[in-house]
mmCIF file of C-alpha atoms in Angstrom:
data_model
loop_
_atom_site.group_PDB
_atom_site.id
_atom_site.type_symbol
_atom_site.label_atom_id
_atom_site.label_comp_id
_atom_site.label_asym_id
_atom_site.label_seq_id
_atom_site.Cartn_x
_atom_site.Cartn_y
_atom_site.Cartn_z
ATOM 1 C CA GLN D 1 -9.012 12.061 9.069
ATOM 2 C CA ALA D 2 -10.055 12.428 5.513
ATOM 3 C CA VAL D 3 -12.213 9.715 4.023
ATOM 4 C CA VAL D 4 -11.307 8.363 0.446
ATOM 5 C CA THR D 5 -14.405 6.979 -1.468
ATOM 6 C CA GLN D 6 -14.650 4.391 -4.074
ATOM 7 C CA GLU D 7 -17.479 2.478 -5.792
ATOM 8 C CA PRO D 8 -18.053 -0.782 -3.908
ATOM 9 C CA SER D 9 -18.548 -2.768 -6.879
ATOM 10 C CA LEU D 10 -18.579 -2.390 -10.705
ATOM 11 C CA THR D 11 -19.155 -4.925 -13.573
ATOM 12 C CA VAL D 12 -17.543 -4.779 -17.036
ATOM 13 C CA SER D 13 -17.988 -7.110 -20.083
ATOM 14 C CA PRO D 14 -14.986 -8.767 -21.552
ATOM 15 C CA GLY D 15 -13.354 -6.356 -23.899
ATOM 16 C CA GLY D 16 -15.376 -3.490 -22.524
ATOM 17 C CA THR D 17 -14.283 -0.285 -21.035
ATOM 18 C CA VAL D 18 -14.836 0.922 -17.324
ATOM 19 C CA THR D 19 -13.800 3.721 -15.165
ATOM 20 C CA LEU D 20 -13.225 3.489 -11.272
ATOM 21 C CA THR D 21 -13.175 6.744 -9.300
ATOM 22 C CA CYS D 22 -11.537 7.784 -6.059
ATOM 23 C CA GLY D 23 -13.074 10.851 -4.270
ATOM 24 C CA SER D 24 -12.097 12.760 -1.046
ATOM 25 C CA SER D 25 -14.143 14.004 1.641
ATOM 26 C CA THR D 26 -11.969 17.204 1.755
ATOM 27 C CA GLY D 27 -12.852 18.243 -1.709
ATOM 28 C CA ALA D 28 -11.678 17.772 -5.268
ATOM 29 C CA VAL D 29 -8.554 15.433 -5.719
ATOM 30 C CA THR D 30 -5.670 17.160 -7.402
ATOM 31 C CA SER D 31 -2.287 15.932 -8.567
ATOM 32 C CA ARG D 32 -0.990 17.099 -5.137
ATOM 33 C CA HIS D 33 -2.777 14.203 -3.607
ATOM 34 C CA TYR D 34 -0.434 12.090 -5.692
ATOM 35 C CA PRO D 35 -3.163 9.395 -6.413
ATOM 36 C CA TYR D 36 -2.133 5.698 -6.500
ATOM 37 C CA TRP D 37 -4.111 2.754 -7.792
ATOM 38 C CA PHE D 38 -3.406 -0.746 -6.723
ATOM 39 C CA GLN D 39 -4.859 -4.184 -7.973
ATOM 40 C CA GLN D 40 -5.380 -7.052 -5.501
ATOM 41 C CA ARG D 41 -6.474 -10.408 -6.875
ATOM 42 C CA PRO D 42 -7.914 -12.993 -4.282
ATOM 43 C CA ASP D 43 -5.359 -14.355 -1.856
ATOM 44 C CA GLN D 44 -2.484 -12.299 -3.356
ATOM 45 C CA ALA D 45 -0.640 -9.273 -2.200
ATOM 46 C CA PRO D 46 -1.559 -5.905 -3.733
ATOM 47 C CA ARG D 47 0.476 -4.648 -6.702
ATOM 48 C CA THR D 48 0.939 -1.087 -7.630
ATOM 49 C CA LEU D 49 -0.603 -0.148 -11.083
ATOM 50 C CA ILE D 50 -0.563 3.607 -11.207
ATOM 51 C CA TYR D 51 1.409 6.153 -9.166
ATOM 52 C CA ASP D 52 1.287 9.975 -8.993
ATOM 53 C CA THR D 53 -2.038 10.134 -10.885
ATOM 54 C CA ALA D 54 -1.062 8.542 -14.327
ATOM 55 C CA ASN D 55 2.216 7.102 -14.212
ATOM 56 C CA LYS D 56 2.521 3.485 -14.980
ATOM 57 C CA HIS D 57 5.193 0.712 -13.770
ATOM 58 C CA SER D 58 6.674 -1.638 -16.232
ATOM 59 C CA TRP D 59 4.395 -4.343 -15.185
ATOM 60 C CA THR D 60 1.229 -2.328 -15.669
ATOM 61 C CA PRO D 61 -0.771 -3.516 -18.607
ATOM 62 C CA ALA D 62 -1.260 -0.825 -21.283
ATOM 63 C CA ARG D 63 -5.008 -1.156 -21.056
ATOM 64 C CA PHE D 64 -4.830 0.470 -17.635
ATOM 65 C CA SER D 65 -4.656 4.315 -17.447
ATOM 66 C CA GLY D 66 -5.005 6.958 -14.647
ATOM 67 C CA SER D 67 -6.376 10.394 -14.730
ATOM 68 C CA LEU D 68 -8.194 13.146 -12.787
ATOM 69 C CA LEU D 69 -11.801 13.277 -13.890
ATOM 70 C CA GLY D 70 -14.523 15.404 -12.555
ATOM 71 C CA GLY D 71 -12.739 16.350 -9.141
ATOM 72 C CA LYS D 72 -11.747 12.671 -8.601
ATOM 73 C CA ALA D 73 -8.898 10.392 -9.493
ATOM 74 C CA ALA D 74 -9.820 7.949 -12.024
ATOM 75 C CA LEU D 75 -8.594 4.608 -13.209
ATOM 76 C CA THR D 76 -9.750 3.556 -16.802
ATOM 77 C CA LEU D 77 -9.515 -0.044 -18.003
ATOM 78 C CA SER D 78 -9.917 -0.292 -21.784
ATOM 79 C CA GLY D 79 -10.549 -3.755 -23.164
ATOM 80 C CA ALA D 80 -11.173 -5.775 -20.034
ATOM 81 C CA GLN D 81 -9.617 -9.241 -19.628
ATOM 82 C CA PRO D 82 -10.766 -11.995 -17.381
ATOM 83 C CA GLU D 83 -7.655 -11.738 -15.262
ATOM 84 C CA ASP D 84 -8.720 -8.067 -14.548
ATOM 85 C CA GLU D 85 -11.306 -9.376 -12.140
ATOM 86 C CA ALA D 86 -10.001 -8.143 -8.799
ATOM 87 C CA GLU D 87 -10.270 -5.584 -6.185
ATOM 88 C CA TYR D 88 -8.872 -2.251 -6.731
ATOM 89 C CA TYR D 89 -7.752 0.230 -4.176
ATOM 90 C CA CYS D 90 -6.847 4.014 -4.536
ATOM 91 C CA LEU D 91 -4.618 5.952 -2.243
ATOM 92 C CA LEU D 92 -4.370 9.802 -1.612
ATOM 93 C CA SER D 93 -1.754 11.618 0.267
ATOM 94 C CA TYR D 94 -2.885 14.351 2.761
ATOM 95 C CA SER D 95 0.308 16.377 3.471
ATOM 96 C CA GLY D 96 2.100 13.090 3.910
ATOM 97 C CA ALA D 97 -0.585 11.009 5.603
ATOM 98 C CA TRP D 98 -1.753 8.389 3.398
ATOM 99 C CA VAL D 99 -5.306 7.242 3.238
ATOM 100 C CA PHE D 100 -6.719 4.267 1.161
ATOM 101 C CA GLY D 101 -10.156 4.092 -0.402
ATOM 102 C CA GLY D 102 -12.277 1.223 0.661
ATOM 103 C CA GLY D 103 -11.904 -0.710 -2.534
ATOM 104 C CA THR D 104 -13.820 -1.444 -5.687
ATOM 105 C CA LYS D 105 -14.435 -5.053 -6.498
ATOM 106 C CA LEU D 106 -14.424 -5.354 -10.334
ATOM 107 C CA THR D 107 -16.358 -8.170 -11.989
ATOM 108 C CA VAL D 108 -15.531 -9.074 -15.558
ATOM 109 C CA LEU D 109 -18.718 -10.759 -16.926
ATOM 110 C CA GLU O 1 14.475 -8.075 -8.834
ATOM 111 C CA VAL O 2 13.043 -6.470 -5.820
ATOM 112 C CA GLN O 3 12.179 -8.918 -3.019
ATOM 113 C CA LEU O 4 10.596 -8.182 0.252
ATOM 114 C CA VAL O 5 10.043 -10.943 2.717
ATOM 115 C CA GLU O 6 8.091 -10.507 5.943
ATOM 116 C CA SER O 7 8.490 -12.746 9.019
ATOM 117 C CA GLY O 8 7.601 -12.654 12.680
ATOM 118 C CA GLY O 9 3.844 -12.800 12.519
ATOM 119 C CA GLY O 10 1.697 -14.982 15.018
ATOM 120 C CA LEU O 11 -0.664 -15.195 17.657
ATOM 121 C CA VAL O 12 -0.502 -12.569 20.507
ATOM 122 C CA LYS O 13 -2.786 -11.690 23.457
ATOM 123 C CA PRO O 14 -4.318 -8.203 23.687
ATOM 124 C CA GLY O 15 -1.862 -5.811 25.399
ATOM 125 C CA GLY O 16 0.959 -7.856 24.146
ATOM 126 C CA SER O 17 3.915 -7.040 21.847
ATOM 127 C CA LEU O 18 5.303 -8.380 18.597
ATOM 128 C CA ARG O 19 8.074 -7.583 16.170
ATOM 129 C CA LEU O 20 7.770 -8.137 12.383
ATOM 130 C CA SER O 21 10.794 -8.192 10.263
ATOM 131 C CA CYS O 22 11.225 -7.429 6.521
ATOM 132 C CA ALA O 23 14.179 -8.732 4.655
ATOM 133 C CA ALA O 24 14.915 -6.742 1.483
ATOM 134 C CA SER O 25 16.883 -7.392 -1.554
ATOM 135 C CA GLY O 26 17.225 -6.250 -5.285
ATOM 136 C CA PHE O 27 17.863 -2.683 -4.594
ATOM 137 C CA THR O 28 20.038 -0.264 -2.756
ATOM 138 C CA PHE O 29 18.317 -0.558 0.623
ATOM 139 C CA ASN O 30 19.978 2.261 2.445
ATOM 140 C CA ASN O 31 18.711 4.890 -0.165
ATOM 141 C CA ALA O 32 15.140 3.554 0.081
ATOM 142 C CA TRP O 33 12.232 4.672 2.016
ATOM 143 C CA MET O 34 10.223 1.817 3.477
ATOM 144 C CA GLY O 35 6.779 1.135 4.863
ATOM 145 C CA TRP O 36 4.014 -0.979 6.155
ATOM 146 C CA VAL O 37 0.402 -1.625 5.065
ATOM 147 C CA ARG O 38 -2.077 -3.878 6.822
ATOM 148 C CA GLN O 39 -5.306 -5.745 5.910
ATOM 149 C CA ALA O 40 -7.842 -6.885 8.351
ATOM 150 C CA PRO O 41 -9.592 -10.175 7.458
ATOM 151 C CA GLY O 42 -11.845 -9.573 4.590
ATOM 152 C CA LYS O 43 -11.311 -5.736 4.748
ATOM 153 C CA GLY O 44 -9.467 -3.162 2.758
ATOM 154 C CA LEU O 45 -6.015 -1.962 2.914
ATOM 155 C CA GLU O 46 -4.831 0.490 5.627
ATOM 156 C CA TRP O 47 -1.545 2.396 5.732
ATOM 157 C CA VAL O 48 0.486 1.900 8.915
ATOM 158 C CA GLY O 49 3.545 3.785 8.812
ATOM 159 C CA ARG O 50 6.844 4.510 6.923
ATOM 160 C CA ILE O 51 10.425 5.206 7.541
ATOM 161 C CA LYS O 52 12.763 7.439 5.452
ATOM 162 C CA SER O 53 16.225 6.574 4.424
ATOM 163 C CA GLU O 54 19.075 7.517 6.763
ATOM 164 C CA THR O 55 20.252 10.119 4.308
ATOM 165 C CA ASP O 56 16.747 11.814 4.523
ATOM 166 C CA GLY O 57 16.794 11.752 8.197
ATOM 167 C CA GLY O 58 15.518 8.150 9.091
ATOM 168 C CA THR O 59 12.377 9.574 10.476
ATOM 169 C CA THR O 60 9.088 7.771 10.825
ATOM 170 C CA ASP O 61 5.417 8.667 10.224
ATOM 171 C CA PHE O 62 2.455 6.657 11.444
ATOM 172 C CA ALA O 63 -1.284 6.494 10.758
ATOM 173 C CA ALA O 64 -3.502 7.636 13.633
ATOM 174 C CA PRO O 65 -4.682 4.342 14.842
ATOM 175 C CA VAL O 66 -1.135 3.070 15.600
ATOM 176 C CA LYS O 67 0.604 6.111 16.622
ATOM 177 C CA GLY O 68 2.215 5.898 20.011
ATOM 178 C CA ARG O 69 1.981 2.002 20.062
ATOM 179 C CA PHE O 70 3.992 1.069 16.826
ATOM 180 C CA THR O 71 7.499 1.876 15.916
ATOM 181 C CA ILE O 72 9.648 1.265 12.784
ATOM 182 C CA SER O 73 13.256 0.776 12.719
ATOM 183 C CA ARG O 74 15.748 -0.264 10.114
ATOM 184 C CA ASP O 75 19.275 -1.854 9.912
ATOM 185 C CA ASP O 76 20.938 -0.870 6.601
ATOM 186 C CA SER O 77 23.863 -3.330 7.341
ATOM 187 C CA LYS O 78 21.411 -6.208 7.187
ATOM 188 C CA ASN O 79 19.048 -4.878 4.587
ATOM 189 C CA MET O 80 16.240 -5.205 7.299
ATOM 190 C CA MET O 81 13.259 -3.177 8.496
ATOM 191 C CA TYR O 82 11.258 -3.847 11.574
ATOM 192 C CA LEU O 83 7.875 -2.909 12.847
ATOM 193 C CA HIS O 84 7.760 -3.114 16.562
ATOM 194 C CA MET O 85 4.059 -3.396 17.747
ATOM 195 C CA ASN O 86 3.172 -2.801 21.377
ATOM 196 C CA SER O 87 -0.098 -2.526 23.280
ATOM 197 C CA LEU O 88 -1.737 -4.691 20.642
ATOM 198 C CA LYS O 89 -5.486 -4.633 20.383
ATOM 199 C CA THR O 90 -7.785 -7.036 18.701
ATOM 200 C CA GLU O 91 -8.416 -4.700 15.708
ATOM 201 C CA ASP O 92 -4.667 -4.886 14.929
ATOM 202 C CA THR O 93 -5.303 -8.318 13.672
ATOM 203 C CA GLY O 94 -4.513 -8.644 9.947
ATOM 204 C CA VAL O 95 -1.880 -9.252 7.287
ATOM 205 C CA TYR O 96 0.927 -6.836 7.450
ATOM 206 C CA TYR O 97 2.715 -6.048 4.129
ATOM 207 C CA CYS O 98 6.225 -4.539 3.807
ATOM 208 C CA THR O 99 6.457 -2.052 1.052
ATOM 209 C CA THR O 100 9.063 0.143 -0.568
ATOM 210 C CA GLY O 101 9.863 2.353 -3.523
ATOM 211 C CA GLY O 102 13.064 0.589 -4.147
ATOM 212 C CA ASN O 103 15.670 2.437 -6.212
ATOM 213 C CA TRP O 104 12.879 5.034 -7.047
ATOM 214 C CA GLY O 105 14.223 7.084 -4.069
ATOM 215 C CA ARG O 106 12.684 9.493 -1.703
ATOM 216 C CA TYR O 107 8.935 9.984 -1.140
ATOM 217 C CA ARG O 108 8.346 6.396 -2.944
ATOM 218 C CA VAL O 109 7.143 3.752 -0.558
ATOM 219 C CA LEU O 110 4.295 1.930 -2.256
ATOM 220 C CA ASP O 111 5.845 0.515 -5.495
ATOM 221 C CA TYR O 112 6.815 -2.994 -4.268
ATOM 222 C CA TRP O 113 4.990 -5.274 -1.784
ATOM 223 C CA GLY O 114 5.928 -8.266 0.160
ATOM 224 C CA GLN O 115 3.701 -11.223 0.446
ATOM 225 C CA GLY O 116 2.720 -10.382 3.977
ATOM 226 C CA ALA O 117 2.684 -11.657 7.550
ATOM 227 C CA LEU O 118 -0.323 -12.562 9.499
ATOM 228 C CA VAL O 119 -0.849 -11.064 13.022
ATOM 229 C CA THR O 120 -3.536 -12.376 15.115
ATOM 230 C CA VAL O 121 -4.380 -10.486 18.396
ATOM 231 C CA SER O 122 -6.639 -12.628 20.377
ATOM 232 C CA SER O 123 -7.033 -13.997 24.021
#
């Protein structure tokens, strides 16, 4: 089974910009992996921020954006807010088999 | 508003069985693909499996750790989905989330999440 890798932890200053990445053990991440990004705050269910690389839901704050960057999927947060402190997970599809990354704990400090 | 409510969690012994239910509302259930994701205590998310709409064949797919032990079924007349878990292991312990793409249609399973049901496998 493929392994999906994320930074274990990142810190961003309030109002700052940070990029989280999502890599694949099988090689470069492409749009055919249909990358997803999820946010999970402590003691809450996950919520979906980004689907199919860069598409946002109606509830996704505009400061979040998804892309492909250097062979990885990326989630960029521009203008971090205190409420963005959370765990972020990516997911990649491998011919229909879905694999989550280990998560990135984002601290806003 | 899409709502997903899981039920049926609890304590079960290793080797035992348990059935989780997911009650869905706020979208056209019979057209929706549905799924399950779990999270072990203090750990990350893990995809468990999904079921297509009956229109798309109603077939299921599972992650390797649960294949052959878990099955998923749906009752479109009741807007319900079920996760049947057999031969449970201690490593199956965790919160199980019901997910769906709602009215987004085929291939979409991970757009909406329930609040989760806790399953504890322990002797």
